[in-house]
XYZ file of C-alpha atoms in Angstrom:
748
model
C 171.239 -47.274 -36.244
C 172.052 -43.534 -36.267
C 169.995 -40.916 -34.477
C 167.446 -39.024 -36.571
C 167.419 -35.218 -36.179
C 164.949 -32.673 -37.449
C 166.192 -29.977 -39.828
C 165.916 -27.431 -36.997
C 168.040 -29.589 -34.678
C 170.651 -30.049 -37.392
C 170.722 -26.261 -37.897
C 171.062 -25.640 -34.195
C 173.854 -28.195 -33.772
C 175.733 -26.722 -36.710
C 175.575 -23.098 -35.626
C 174.333 -22.597 -32.058
C 176.934 -22.565 -29.327
C 175.211 -20.104 -27.004
C 171.636 -19.884 -25.819
C 170.307 -16.579 -24.444
C 167.025 -16.716 -22.517
C 164.943 -13.539 -22.117
C 161.319 -12.994 -21.014
C 159.713 -11.409 -24.062
C 159.471 -12.604 -27.692
C 159.805 -8.999 -28.896
C 162.959 -8.619 -26.835
C 164.276 -11.915 -28.228
C 163.687 -10.800 -31.825
C 165.466 -7.490 -31.270
C 168.516 -9.073 -29.632
C 168.717 -11.722 -32.365
C 169.314 -8.929 -34.892
C 172.552 -7.977 -33.133
C 174.183 -11.418 -32.832
C 175.793 -14.030 -35.062
C 174.407 -17.501 -35.784
C 176.390 -18.843 -32.842
C 173.721 -17.338 -30.590
C 170.087 -18.345 -30.321
C 167.770 -16.071 -28.352
C 164.534 -17.495 -26.969
C 161.803 -16.096 -24.723
C 160.388 -17.718 -21.599
C 157.322 -15.443 -21.927
C 157.568 -14.301 -18.328
C 157.426 -16.492 -15.222
C 157.493 -20.207 -15.936
C 157.412 -21.338 -12.298
C 155.104 -19.877 -9.683
C 153.019 -20.778 -6.653
C 150.086 -22.968 -7.728
C 146.695 -21.372 -8.364
C 144.701 -24.246 -6.884
C 146.215 -24.399 -3.389
C 148.198 -22.396 -0.823
C 151.545 -23.629 -2.135
C 153.509 -22.934 1.063
C 154.527 -25.549 3.631
C 156.320 -25.306 6.975
C 159.573 -27.114 7.623
C 159.007 -29.194 10.780
C 162.540 -28.673 12.079
C 163.335 -25.048 11.246
C 159.866 -23.549 10.894
C 160.914 -22.077 7.543
C 158.209 -21.362 4.978
C 158.925 -23.459 1.906
C 157.331 -22.403 -1.407
C 156.072 -25.256 -3.580
C 156.542 -23.863 -7.064
C 154.932 -25.535 -10.042
C 155.013 -25.209 -13.812
C 151.563 -24.530 -15.226
C 150.206 -26.568 -18.108
C 150.190 -23.462 -20.328
C 153.973 -23.101 -20.277
C 154.915 -26.793 -20.484
C 155.688 -26.540 -24.234
C 157.978 -23.562 -23.583
C 159.818 -25.377 -20.794
C 160.223 -28.435 -23.006
C 161.728 -26.258 -25.757
C 164.054 -24.521 -23.291
C 165.321 -27.839 -21.956
C 165.978 -29.162 -25.447
C 167.908 -26.076 -26.538
C 169.821 -25.872 -23.240
C 171.147 -29.423 -23.812
C 172.404 -28.465 -27.274
C 174.111 -25.233 -26.172
C 177.622 -24.968 -24.799
C 176.660 -21.907 -22.734
C 173.248 -20.811 -21.463
C 172.925 -17.106 -20.630
C 170.142 -15.725 -18.433
C 169.236 -12.282 -19.820
C 166.065 -11.298 -17.956
C 165.402 -7.720 -16.788
C 167.711 -6.336 -14.143
C 165.332 -5.937 -11.253
C 164.156 -8.356 -8.573
C 161.366 -9.726 -10.720
C 163.767 -10.346 -13.592
C 166.281 -11.937 -11.243
C 163.583 -14.277 -9.924
C 162.421 -15.172 -13.448
C 166.011 -16.091 -14.300
C 166.276 -18.225 -11.153
C 163.098 -20.124 -12.010
C 164.175 -20.629 -15.626
C 167.383 -22.249 -14.405
C 165.467 -24.506 -12.019
C 162.939 -25.472 -14.701
C 165.632 -26.565 -17.172
C 167.479 -28.541 -14.501
C 170.409 -26.160 -13.999
C 171.893 -24.724 -10.836
C 170.960 -21.000 -11.004
C 174.320 -19.705 -9.768
C 176.167 -21.803 -12.372
C 174.615 -19.985 -15.328
C 176.135 -16.703 -16.576
C 173.744 -13.805 -15.987
C 173.890 -10.848 -18.377
C 172.217 -7.495 -17.720
C 171.622 -4.340 -19.722
C 169.479 -1.220 -19.381
C 168.938 -0.738 -23.093
C 168.487 -3.117 -26.000
C 171.111 -1.857 -28.406
C 173.914 -3.770 -30.093
C 176.688 -2.174 -28.037
C 174.823 -2.804 -24.754
C 174.133 -6.458 -25.599
C 177.714 -7.188 -26.678
C 179.083 -5.461 -23.576
C 176.753 -7.523 -21.373
C 177.851 -10.821 -22.988
C 181.486 -9.905 -22.415
C 180.815 -9.069 -18.752
C 178.480 -11.705 -17.284
C 177.796 -12.075 -13.572
C 175.931 -14.625 -11.470
C 172.276 -14.598 -10.503
C 171.884 -12.418 -7.411
C 170.299 -14.770 -4.879
C 169.673 -11.936 -2.407
C 167.449 -10.243 -4.992
C 165.755 -13.580 -5.683
C 165.091 -14.030 -1.966
C 163.663 -10.492 -1.750
C 161.265 -11.278 -4.596
C 160.338 -14.615 -3.000
C 159.641 -12.844 0.290
C 157.299 -10.400 -1.460
C 155.577 -13.215 -3.355
C 155.066 -15.343 -0.245
C 153.867 -12.418 1.873
C 151.343 -11.509 -0.812
C 150.216 -15.153 -1.072
C 149.802 -15.423 2.717
C 147.714 -12.242 2.897
C 145.695 -12.933 -0.238
C 145.096 -16.653 0.324
C 144.233 -16.442 4.023
C 142.469 -13.078 4.273
C 140.430 -13.063 1.048
C 138.207 -16.036 2.087
C 137.496 -14.242 5.368
C 136.322 -11.143 3.463
C 134.181 -13.341 1.233
C 132.642 -15.072 4.256
C 132.016 -11.975 6.328
C 131.166 -9.405 3.640
C 130.628 -10.628 0.068
C 131.826 -13.305 -2.337
C 134.548 -12.398 -4.807
C 136.405 -9.973 -2.527
C 140.160 -10.015 -2.116
C 142.809 -8.415 0.068
C 146.461 -7.728 -0.568
C 149.363 -6.107 1.209
C 149.864 -3.228 -1.263
C 146.345 -3.382 -2.701
C 144.584 -2.876 0.643
C 146.811 -0.046 1.896
C 146.261 1.699 -1.467
C 142.498 1.248 -1.157
C 142.604 2.785 2.318
C 144.135 5.956 0.838
C 141.210 6.200 -1.599
C 138.640 5.579 1.158
C 140.301 8.094 3.492
C 140.149 10.724 0.764
C 136.425 10.027 0.301
C 135.897 10.321 4.057
C 137.572 13.744 3.968
C 135.261 14.801 1.150
C 132.141 13.568 2.987
C 133.188 15.301 6.226
C 134.048 18.533 4.438
C 132.002 21.623 5.329
C 132.289 24.503 2.842
C 133.203 27.949 4.129
C 131.988 31.179 2.579
C 134.487 33.786 1.454
C 134.529 36.819 -0.871
C 137.031 38.173 -3.361
C 137.414 41.676 -4.739
C 138.818 42.298 -8.207
C 139.512 45.697 -9.772
C 140.329 47.157 -13.145
C 142.611 50.191 -13.163
C 143.407 52.397 -16.157
C 145.374 50.888 -19.047
C 143.375 47.673 -18.485
C 145.346 46.577 -15.403
C 143.700 43.817 -13.322
C 144.475 43.975 -9.595
C 143.368 42.197 -6.419
C 142.874 43.539 -2.905
C 146.169 43.404 -0.990
C 145.405 45.096 2.327
C 142.656 47.105 4.040
C 143.227 49.453 6.946
C 146.782 48.141 7.239
C 145.695 44.469 7.499
C 146.860 42.100 4.762
C 143.971 40.476 2.924
C 144.466 36.818 1.964
C 142.116 34.162 0.655
C 139.330 33.414 3.173
C 139.996 36.734 4.985
C 136.786 38.352 3.752
C 134.129 36.117 5.315
C 130.845 37.915 4.628
C 129.103 40.006 2.004
C 128.981 42.910 4.477
C 132.785 42.876 4.820
C 133.207 42.823 1.033
C 130.683 45.619 0.527
C 132.471 47.799 3.091
C 135.818 47.454 1.227
C 134.225 48.074 -2.196
C 132.382 51.180 -0.967
C 135.579 52.552 0.537
C 137.614 51.865 -2.630
C 135.090 53.668 -4.843
C 135.579 56.856 -2.863
C 139.381 56.727 -2.742
C 142.098 58.111 -5.029
C 144.987 55.817 -5.909
C 148.659 56.282 -6.696
C 151.414 53.872 -7.716
C 153.106 53.243 -4.354
C 155.521 50.499 -5.383
C 157.027 49.080 -8.585
C 158.992 45.879 -8.395
C 160.746 43.599 -10.872
C 162.517 40.437 -9.743
C 164.299 37.799 -11.735
C 164.043 34.121 -10.888
C 165.230 30.941 -12.483
C 163.164 27.839 -13.083
C 165.110 24.673 -12.357
C 165.489 22.046 -15.035
C 163.274 18.999 -14.493
C 164.931 15.673 -13.567
C 164.840 12.732 -16.013
C 161.888 10.394 -15.788
C 161.576 7.398 -13.532
C 158.549 5.087 -13.605
C 156.256 7.075 -11.319
C 156.985 10.495 -12.838
C 156.631 9.119 -16.371
C 153.219 7.674 -15.501
C 152.127 10.949 -13.875
C 153.310 13.167 -16.738
C 151.900 10.867 -19.434
C 148.568 10.995 -17.597
C 148.406 14.801 -17.347
C 149.943 15.668 -20.726
C 148.915 12.750 -22.954
C 145.839 11.385 -21.187
C 147.454 7.919 -20.951
C 146.483 5.605 -18.099
C 149.455 4.175 -16.151
C 148.705 0.773 -17.681
C 148.777 2.173 -21.213
C 151.953 4.145 -20.484
C 153.761 0.975 -19.401
C 152.486 -1.026 -22.396
C 153.745 1.584 -24.854
C 157.026 2.030 -22.959
C 157.551 -1.747 -23.035
C 157.412 -1.670 -26.836
C 159.866 1.225 -27.014
C 162.238 -0.635 -24.703
C 162.029 -4.061 -26.339
C 162.503 -2.881 -29.898
C 160.893 -0.837 -32.652
C 161.889 0.010 -36.208
C 164.439 2.805 -36.536
C 166.687 4.185 -39.249
C 169.362 1.795 -37.936
C 167.176 -1.307 -37.833
C 165.044 -2.742 -35.040
C 166.280 -1.881 -31.549
C 165.197 -0.533 -28.195
C 164.908 3.253 -28.254
C 164.500 3.840 -24.500
C 166.205 2.353 -21.456
C 164.461 0.029 -18.988
C 161.193 1.636 -17.927
C 160.666 0.095 -14.457
C 163.033 2.123 -12.341
C 163.084 4.479 -9.383
C 166.583 5.737 -10.118
C 167.515 9.090 -11.654
C 171.094 8.183 -12.485
C 172.248 8.691 -16.074
C 175.131 6.981 -17.882
C 178.075 9.325 -18.474
C 178.124 8.407 -22.171
C 174.435 9.340 -22.513
C 174.927 12.681 -20.759
C 177.950 13.451 -22.939
C 175.943 12.653 -26.089
C 173.089 14.881 -24.894
C 175.446 17.801 -24.230
C 176.986 17.465 -27.700
C 173.507 17.434 -29.254
C 172.409 20.513 -27.283
C 175.526 22.461 -28.269
C 175.186 21.660 -31.986
C 171.408 22.102 -32.250
C 170.656 24.904 -29.753
C 173.953 26.692 -29.070
C 176.240 27.337 -26.108
C 173.746 29.480 -24.196
C 171.520 26.419 -23.727
C 174.386 24.278 -22.401
C 175.367 24.592 -18.715
C 179.063 24.669 -17.819
C 178.848 21.273 -16.094
C 176.733 18.177 -16.621
C 173.801 17.901 -14.223
C 173.331 15.024 -11.786
C 170.071 14.087 -10.081
C 169.355 12.093 -6.933
C 166.071 10.290 -6.354
C 164.032 11.078 -3.235
C 162.346 7.675 -3.313
C 163.044 5.407 -0.353
C 165.370 2.538 -1.147
C 165.622 3.402 -4.826
C 167.545 0.545 -6.365
C 165.244 -1.283 -8.728
C 167.471 -0.348 -11.651
C 170.573 1.735 -12.195
C 169.363 4.347 -14.687
C 166.541 6.775 -15.257
C 164.346 6.394 -18.349
C 166.082 7.993 -21.332
C 166.455 7.537 -25.102
C 169.159 5.075 -26.136
C 170.200 7.168 -29.159
C 170.148 10.950 -28.875
C 170.450 11.215 -32.668
C 167.081 9.423 -32.994
C 165.204 12.637 -32.278
C 161.463 13.230 -32.365
C 161.498 14.396 -35.985
C 163.273 11.248 -37.163
C 161.188 9.031 -34.882
C 158.001 10.302 -36.515
C 158.869 8.272 -39.639
C 159.032 4.990 -37.696
C 156.855 5.021 -34.577
C 153.099 4.664 -34.209
C 151.085 7.611 -32.907
C 151.080 6.550 -29.235
C 154.706 5.401 -29.380
C 155.761 8.748 -30.814
C 153.860 10.721 -28.181
C 155.488 8.857 -25.309
C 158.918 8.762 -26.950
C 158.824 12.522 -27.572
C 157.929 13.047 -23.891
C 160.892 10.910 -22.739
C 163.303 12.338 -25.303
C 162.492 15.991 -24.561
C 162.642 15.430 -20.802
C 166.084 13.838 -21.141
C 167.444 16.757 -23.183
C 165.796 19.278 -20.846
C 167.461 17.818 -17.758
C 170.876 18.700 -19.254
C 169.998 22.214 -20.472
C 170.234 25.613 -18.814
C 167.541 26.917 -16.498
C 164.773 29.166 -17.779
C 164.784 32.767 -16.546
C 161.630 34.685 -15.714
C 160.984 38.271 -14.656
C 158.171 38.781 -12.141
C 156.523 42.191 -12.095
C 154.289 43.746 -9.437
C 152.606 47.132 -8.968
C 150.951 48.385 -5.765
C 148.042 50.840 -6.056
C 147.529 52.594 -2.713
C 144.515 54.555 -1.565
C 143.474 55.903 1.849
C 142.378 52.524 3.240
C 142.742 50.078 0.344
C 145.831 48.789 -1.407
C 145.555 46.678 -4.554
C 148.261 44.562 -6.206
C 148.741 43.760 -9.906
C 151.115 41.002 -11.001
C 152.769 40.252 -14.314
C 155.537 38.093 -15.722
C 157.907 37.982 -18.640
C 160.022 35.119 -19.979
C 163.548 36.477 -20.371
C 165.270 33.258 -21.498
C 163.515 30.032 -22.402
C 166.360 27.634 -21.479
C 165.023 24.076 -21.220
C 161.564 25.327 -22.268
C 163.104 25.284 -25.754
C 162.393 21.549 -25.899
C 159.618 20.998 -23.320
C 157.550 24.040 -24.274
C 156.083 26.646 -21.919
C 152.330 26.778 -21.541
C 152.024 30.178 -19.840
C 152.005 33.306 -21.974
C 153.702 36.500 -20.920
C 151.467 38.804 -18.912
C 153.172 42.175 -19.164
C 152.287 45.223 -17.077
C 152.420 48.701 -18.669
C 155.206 51.134 -17.787
C 154.160 53.332 -14.858
C 156.124 55.557 -12.480
C 156.155 55.603 -8.708
C 153.807 58.253 -7.301
C 151.759 58.380 -10.487
C 148.012 58.845 -10.011
C 145.808 56.128 -11.510
C 142.053 55.874 -11.913
C 139.929 52.963 -10.736
C 137.772 52.017 -13.738
C 135.857 49.087 -12.234
C 135.541 47.040 -9.030
C 133.605 43.822 -8.360
C 132.981 41.578 -5.392
C 132.260 37.872 -5.755
C 131.042 35.178 -3.388
C 132.850 31.819 -3.197
C 132.824 28.666 -1.109
C 135.818 26.530 -0.254
C 136.024 23.283 -2.228
C 136.502 19.807 -0.747
C 139.826 18.080 -1.417
C 140.042 16.664 -4.924
C 139.739 12.930 -5.403
C 142.780 11.086 -6.645
C 143.251 10.440 -10.311
C 145.573 7.605 -11.320
C 148.572 9.925 -11.577
C 148.088 11.612 -8.188
C 147.444 8.265 -6.487
C 150.711 6.904 -7.848
C 152.467 10.061 -6.645
C 151.014 9.465 -3.176
C 152.091 5.798 -3.183
C 155.600 6.839 -4.150
C 155.804 9.522 -1.437
C 154.704 7.021 1.225
C 157.015 4.278 -0.034
C 154.123 1.913 -0.806
C 155.019 -0.536 -3.561
C 157.716 -0.211 -6.171
C 157.825 0.913 -9.838
C 156.604 -2.434 -11.134
C 153.559 -2.466 -8.801
C 152.006 1.000 -9.268
C 149.970 0.411 -12.432
C 148.942 -3.232 -11.608
C 147.705 -2.156 -8.159
C 145.317 0.429 -9.609
C 144.155 -2.076 -12.242
C 143.483 -4.723 -9.566
C 141.334 -2.331 -7.534
C 139.263 -1.611 -10.649
C 138.945 -5.296 -11.533
C 137.811 -6.145 -7.998
C 135.141 -3.390 -8.208
C 136.654 -1.546 -5.240
C 137.049 1.654 -7.239
C 135.434 3.274 -10.259
C 136.814 5.925 -12.591
C 134.475 8.845 -13.259
C 135.883 11.655 -15.395
C 139.341 10.237 -14.616
C 138.782 10.606 -10.857
C 138.886 7.595 -8.519
C 135.721 6.904 -6.520
C 135.566 4.073 -3.955
C 132.523 1.806 -4.171
C 130.330 1.091 -1.148
C 131.919 -2.313 -0.654
C 135.342 -0.628 -0.382
C 134.220 1.203 2.775
C 132.986 -2.025 4.355
C 136.220 -3.861 3.534
C 138.472 -1.087 4.847
C 136.420 -0.678 8.045
C 136.804 -4.391 8.752
C 140.530 -4.393 7.985
C 141.108 -1.266 10.096
C 139.396 -2.953 13.046
C 140.929 -6.419 12.861
C 143.983 -6.230 10.541
C 145.284 -2.654 10.923
C 148.793 -3.519 9.728
C 147.486 -4.649 6.330
C 146.048 -1.214 5.539
C 148.660 0.824 7.385
C 150.857 2.728 4.927
C 153.666 2.817 7.484
C 153.671 -0.966 7.843
C 153.605 -1.436 4.057
C 156.384 1.118 3.554
C 158.537 -0.445 6.292
C 158.029 -3.839 4.681
C 159.352 -2.417 1.405
C 162.440 -1.199 3.263
C 162.806 -4.635 4.830
C 162.634 -6.216 1.369
C 165.392 -3.806 0.298
C 167.494 -5.076 3.203
C 166.910 -8.673 2.060
C 168.017 -7.693 -1.469
C 171.151 -6.120 -0.005
C 171.969 -9.274 1.986
C 171.438 -7.523 5.338
C 168.371 -9.495 6.483
C 167.421 -13.174 6.250
C 164.229 -13.643 4.232
C 162.923 -16.542 6.320
C 163.194 -14.428 9.482
C 160.850 -11.874 7.900
C 158.343 -14.502 6.799
C 158.248 -16.337 10.121
C 157.803 -13.100 12.088
C 154.722 -12.286 9.992
C 153.179 -15.698 9.342
C 152.207 -17.095 12.750
C 150.717 -13.911 14.282
C 148.822 -13.176 11.068
C 147.321 -16.655 10.853
C 146.232 -16.389 14.485
C 144.455 -13.116 13.688
C 142.668 -14.777 10.772
C 141.505 -17.636 13.017
C 140.337 -15.153 15.669
C 138.547 -13.217 12.939
C 136.617 -16.287 11.832
C 135.194 -16.564 15.363
C 134.863 -12.951 16.430
C 134.051 -10.848 13.364
C 130.329 -10.473 12.910
C 128.867 -10.789 9.455
C 129.029 -7.488 7.574
C 126.969 -8.660 4.652
C 124.611 -5.996 3.439
C 121.101 -6.951 4.591
C 118.608 -4.097 5.012
C 115.080 -4.809 6.341
C 112.417 -3.873 3.769
C 109.427 -3.789 6.122
C 107.775 -6.592 4.103
C 107.072 -10.172 5.035
C 107.783 -13.237 2.921
C 104.643 -14.456 1.078
C 105.729 -18.075 1.636
C 106.733 -18.229 5.324
C 105.869 -14.767 6.777
C 109.512 -14.106 7.785
C 111.022 -10.658 7.224
C 112.278 -9.798 3.732
C 115.760 -8.277 3.434
C 117.453 -6.219 0.736
C 120.743 -7.923 -0.122
C 123.602 -7.455 -2.567
C 124.656 -10.286 -4.832
C 126.975 -10.887 -7.764
C 124.484 -9.285 -10.135
C 123.315 -6.370 -8.003
C 120.639 -5.856 -5.349
C 117.774 -8.303 -4.723
C 115.235 -9.071 -1.996
C 115.370 -12.380 -0.132
C 113.738 -14.099 2.820
C 115.555 -13.778 6.158
C 114.659 -17.449 6.799
C 117.163 -18.604 4.141
C 118.179 -21.423 3.563
C 114.954 -22.947 4.889
C 112.963 -20.569 2.714
C 114.476 -19.673 -0.646
C 111.999 -17.023 -1.759
C 113.672 -14.197 -3.711
C 112.500 -11.347 -5.911
C 113.974 -8.481 -7.888
C 113.920 -4.932 -6.518
C 111.136 -4.107 -9.013
C 108.901 -6.699 -7.306
C 109.104 -9.478 -9.918
C 109.733 -12.884 -8.391
C 113.026 -14.561 -9.299
C 112.115 -17.877 -10.834
C 113.917 -21.066 -9.911
C 115.477 -23.405 -12.471
C 113.168 -24.493 -15.281
C 113.261 -28.208 -16.132
C 114.080 -29.467 -19.666
C 114.146 -32.818 -21.482
C 117.861 -32.511 -22.311
C 120.470 -34.628 -20.590
C 123.929 -33.408 -19.537
C 126.586 -34.846 -21.874
C 129.076 -34.930 -18.993
C 127.236 -36.763 -16.203
C 123.819 -37.783 -17.592
C 121.773 -35.609 -15.193
C 118.950 -33.480 -16.533
C 119.712 -29.979 -17.750
C 117.746 -27.015 -16.373
C 117.280 -23.412 -17.501
C 118.771 -20.842 -15.118
C 118.914 -17.053 -15.024
C 122.116 -15.020 -14.986
C 123.246 -11.455 -15.524
C 123.497 -12.187 -19.248
C 120.096 -13.860 -19.445
C 118.942 -17.477 -19.439
C 121.287 -20.437 -20.012
C 121.344 -24.237 -19.744
C 123.042 -25.766 -16.702
C 123.381 -29.205 -15.206
C 120.918 -29.925 -12.383
C 123.727 -31.760 -10.520
C 125.561 -28.464 -9.897
C 127.952 -27.999 -8.048
C 129.121 -31.594 -8.574
C 128.823 -31.084 -12.321
C 129.462 -27.578 -13.620
C 128.445 -28.130 -17.240
C 126.712 -25.053 -18.709
C 125.927 -23.780 -22.201
C 123.910 -21.214 -24.085
C 120.282 -21.654 -25.052
C 121.076 -20.013 -28.374
C 122.187 -22.267 -31.250
C 125.969 -22.424 -31.584
C 127.624 -20.423 -34.362
C 129.984 -22.574 -36.409
C 133.381 -21.151 -37.415
C 135.145 -21.712 -40.721
C 138.454 -22.360 -38.932
C 139.044 -26.031 -38.025
C 140.049 -27.117 -34.514
C 143.879 -26.897 -34.283
C 143.981 -30.015 -32.097
C 141.766 -32.552 -33.897
C 140.615 -30.853 -37.116
C 136.977 -30.904 -36.010
C 134.520 -28.032 -36.197
C 134.746 -25.071 -33.844
C 131.666 -23.362 -32.420
C 131.004 -20.052 -30.723
C 129.214 -20.730 -27.452
C 127.906 -18.900 -24.387
C 128.952 -20.095 -20.942
C 128.709 -18.983 -17.332
C 131.582 -16.562 -17.897
C 130.474 -15.263 -21.262
C 131.292 -16.114 -24.879
C 133.909 -18.763 -25.690
C 134.958 -21.002 -28.597
C 135.136 -24.788 -28.328
C 135.461 -27.971 -30.346
C 132.351 -30.000 -31.203
C 134.268 -33.173 -30.284
C 134.337 -32.236 -26.594
C 135.038 -34.021 -24.232
C 137.340 -36.125 -26.435
C 138.944 -32.931 -27.707
C 139.284 -30.279 -25.036
C 140.372 -27.311 -27.158
C 138.776 -24.157 -25.786
C 139.495 -20.453 -26.357
C 138.148 -17.217 -24.905
C 138.988 -15.217 -28.037
C 138.046 -16.021 -31.643
C 140.277 -18.418 -33.631
C 141.159 -17.108 -37.108
C 142.712 -18.515 -40.261
C 146.238 -17.339 -39.414
C 149.271 -19.399 -38.379
C 151.793 -18.282 -35.747
C 155.197 -17.420 -37.289
C 156.911 -18.772 -34.142
C 155.323 -22.229 -33.741
C 152.902 -22.609 -36.716
C 149.882 -23.032 -34.410
C 146.473 -21.389 -34.912
C 146.131 -17.777 -33.771
C 143.113 -15.884 -32.460
C 142.132 -12.226 -32.540
C 141.789 -10.076 -29.428
C 139.828 -6.829 -29.592
C 141.715 -4.578 -27.165
C 141.380 -0.866 -26.397
C 144.869 -0.313 -27.773
C 143.876 -2.034 -31.037
C 143.182 -5.507 -32.411
C 145.941 -8.067 -31.832
C 146.538 -11.619 -33.056
C 147.707 -14.010 -30.320
C 148.852 -17.612 -30.660
C 146.885 -20.081 -28.520
C 150.001 -22.189 -27.961
C 153.046 -19.946 -27.468
C 151.147 -16.657 -26.839
C 153.130 -14.828 -29.552
C 151.388 -11.540 -30.418
C 151.097 -9.634 -33.701
C 149.346 -6.280 -34.102
C 146.755 -6.468 -36.873
C 148.360 -3.528 -38.697
C 151.847 -5.098 -38.521
């Protein structure tokens, strides 16, 4: 009997000789456009092997003491792995084409392991832009997976797991449930807390300024008095200011000095990850997270006049190198469109100041200089166009001539007082031709030396020094970069994690630490100073660079950290006193006469008996008693115990009385039935309310265990023909497949 093949398998056997595995479906679709039918491009959708979520996932080798990661494949990605294995068996050659940084190298390594291949046996292709020429060049010049980079990524992953898995429970036990610690996360949080400490310790100082208006509407500031130069903070009191003003009113003034100086403004370097995030924040109002999401789309492929392709190079980079071909194309474009005076004699090269910059080999630039902002406007969405224009103009600017400015100054001298007026004039716009120049010319009138001038007006004003400004997301990332904390791929996720964990809050785009952040940092500073020390974190990044360069053994790094750290955690369990917030209220418990304490819980502040757990009396801060579970006649469909009514942040809900053995919970409200059938069994789907909010589940539970946290809709996935759901995101509504996670924008 012959083997039976599906139509897809017959197609693949007839045409596919080469399989290319990337991370992203969008990236896969773009690359597919450039290749013949002999190539099939498929996405792993990110990491397919990782440390398990349910346990530590690291064991010690009894003989060597090495830390051995126990990677696992999660249930969510099993269908993807199965598909990869099937296609890998059919292909003559399997190419790994993940991003060229440590994370991408590690993803490629895990893909190879998951499909049963030896990682170093598979050809590894790399590219910094997703264009046809770049892809074809990469296929013609494959290399092997860089195991040093893989080991560097594994070291980072294991260090973060050790810190997070061992230290977070200690924070939860000693301070508050739900807290977490992390190597980069905690040192970043310390920067925010230190800034807040500076602000709280700040004492304002009084100072006065004196401004004048001379004839011809010339504004001038006090420069010196009685031969002493006057700078900011020099005039400390109102009496000092009044003395200068009184003297100036009685004096006659002449033009004592006229000066004009020319200076050049250097061209800005091309963008790397941190500077792109900072500039997009200040000029476009984009958060770092949004910047990276939009940049990812531009990199992976968008519609252009030449078809779908990537229009910028890889956006996670701390390099400022530029390909010679790209620079040459930029210079040709500048010459044709702006003229020779905007083109320097030689191409400009830039060197990054970032420590250990080697995450990628190029700065962020457009892949096609002919795809300018005007042309891009016909193809890109609003946000895509804004960010693309920023990248495109910065790239052109870095290869243009410098801008030239003329600074003007006039000194008005009296008997005791000298005042200075300043002006400026743009002589040649240079690179400002593409980036724009926000400042307007401030020209001073033509005067002659020795000329008498009249003082038309003079004013004194009181001021107080301001405390240091809090970080915004852009300035925090700039600080992280300057200290060498983290790498391009970690900046935006670190800030997001701190927000998610409620360690920081954004108010008018400024970062404020919460009260719990101070408690956490104080504990870490006392017992785990290396975790919050920026120097330690920065040095660890340099050590990881050495691992990636093959100069240091990764297990040596892990072993040197692991044992002493675990000992500190064990000592902390015994020696650190509880830091849980418990403030005496001055009241006694109505049930047992013990003292009542103000505490903080998951849902805010509440008052509880100090005799807990013997006495479980609690009340809200407004004085209303918190009721215990209310009994019902309903039985739990999971274990048969009685259901009770409990209170939560979202209101009352039904829960199993056998909790925590049985964690069944559901809404008191009647379930809303959906028109879309269950994709697993065809049964009815209902909208329900659980402990973690709204979700959608099948009525045939527990026989059918389909569950979704976003609403299923009547739309099939074009990739796997499974049911899709709709996500309501800040960036816009998006359809996402429940099975393969393929995404489609609702306006696509």
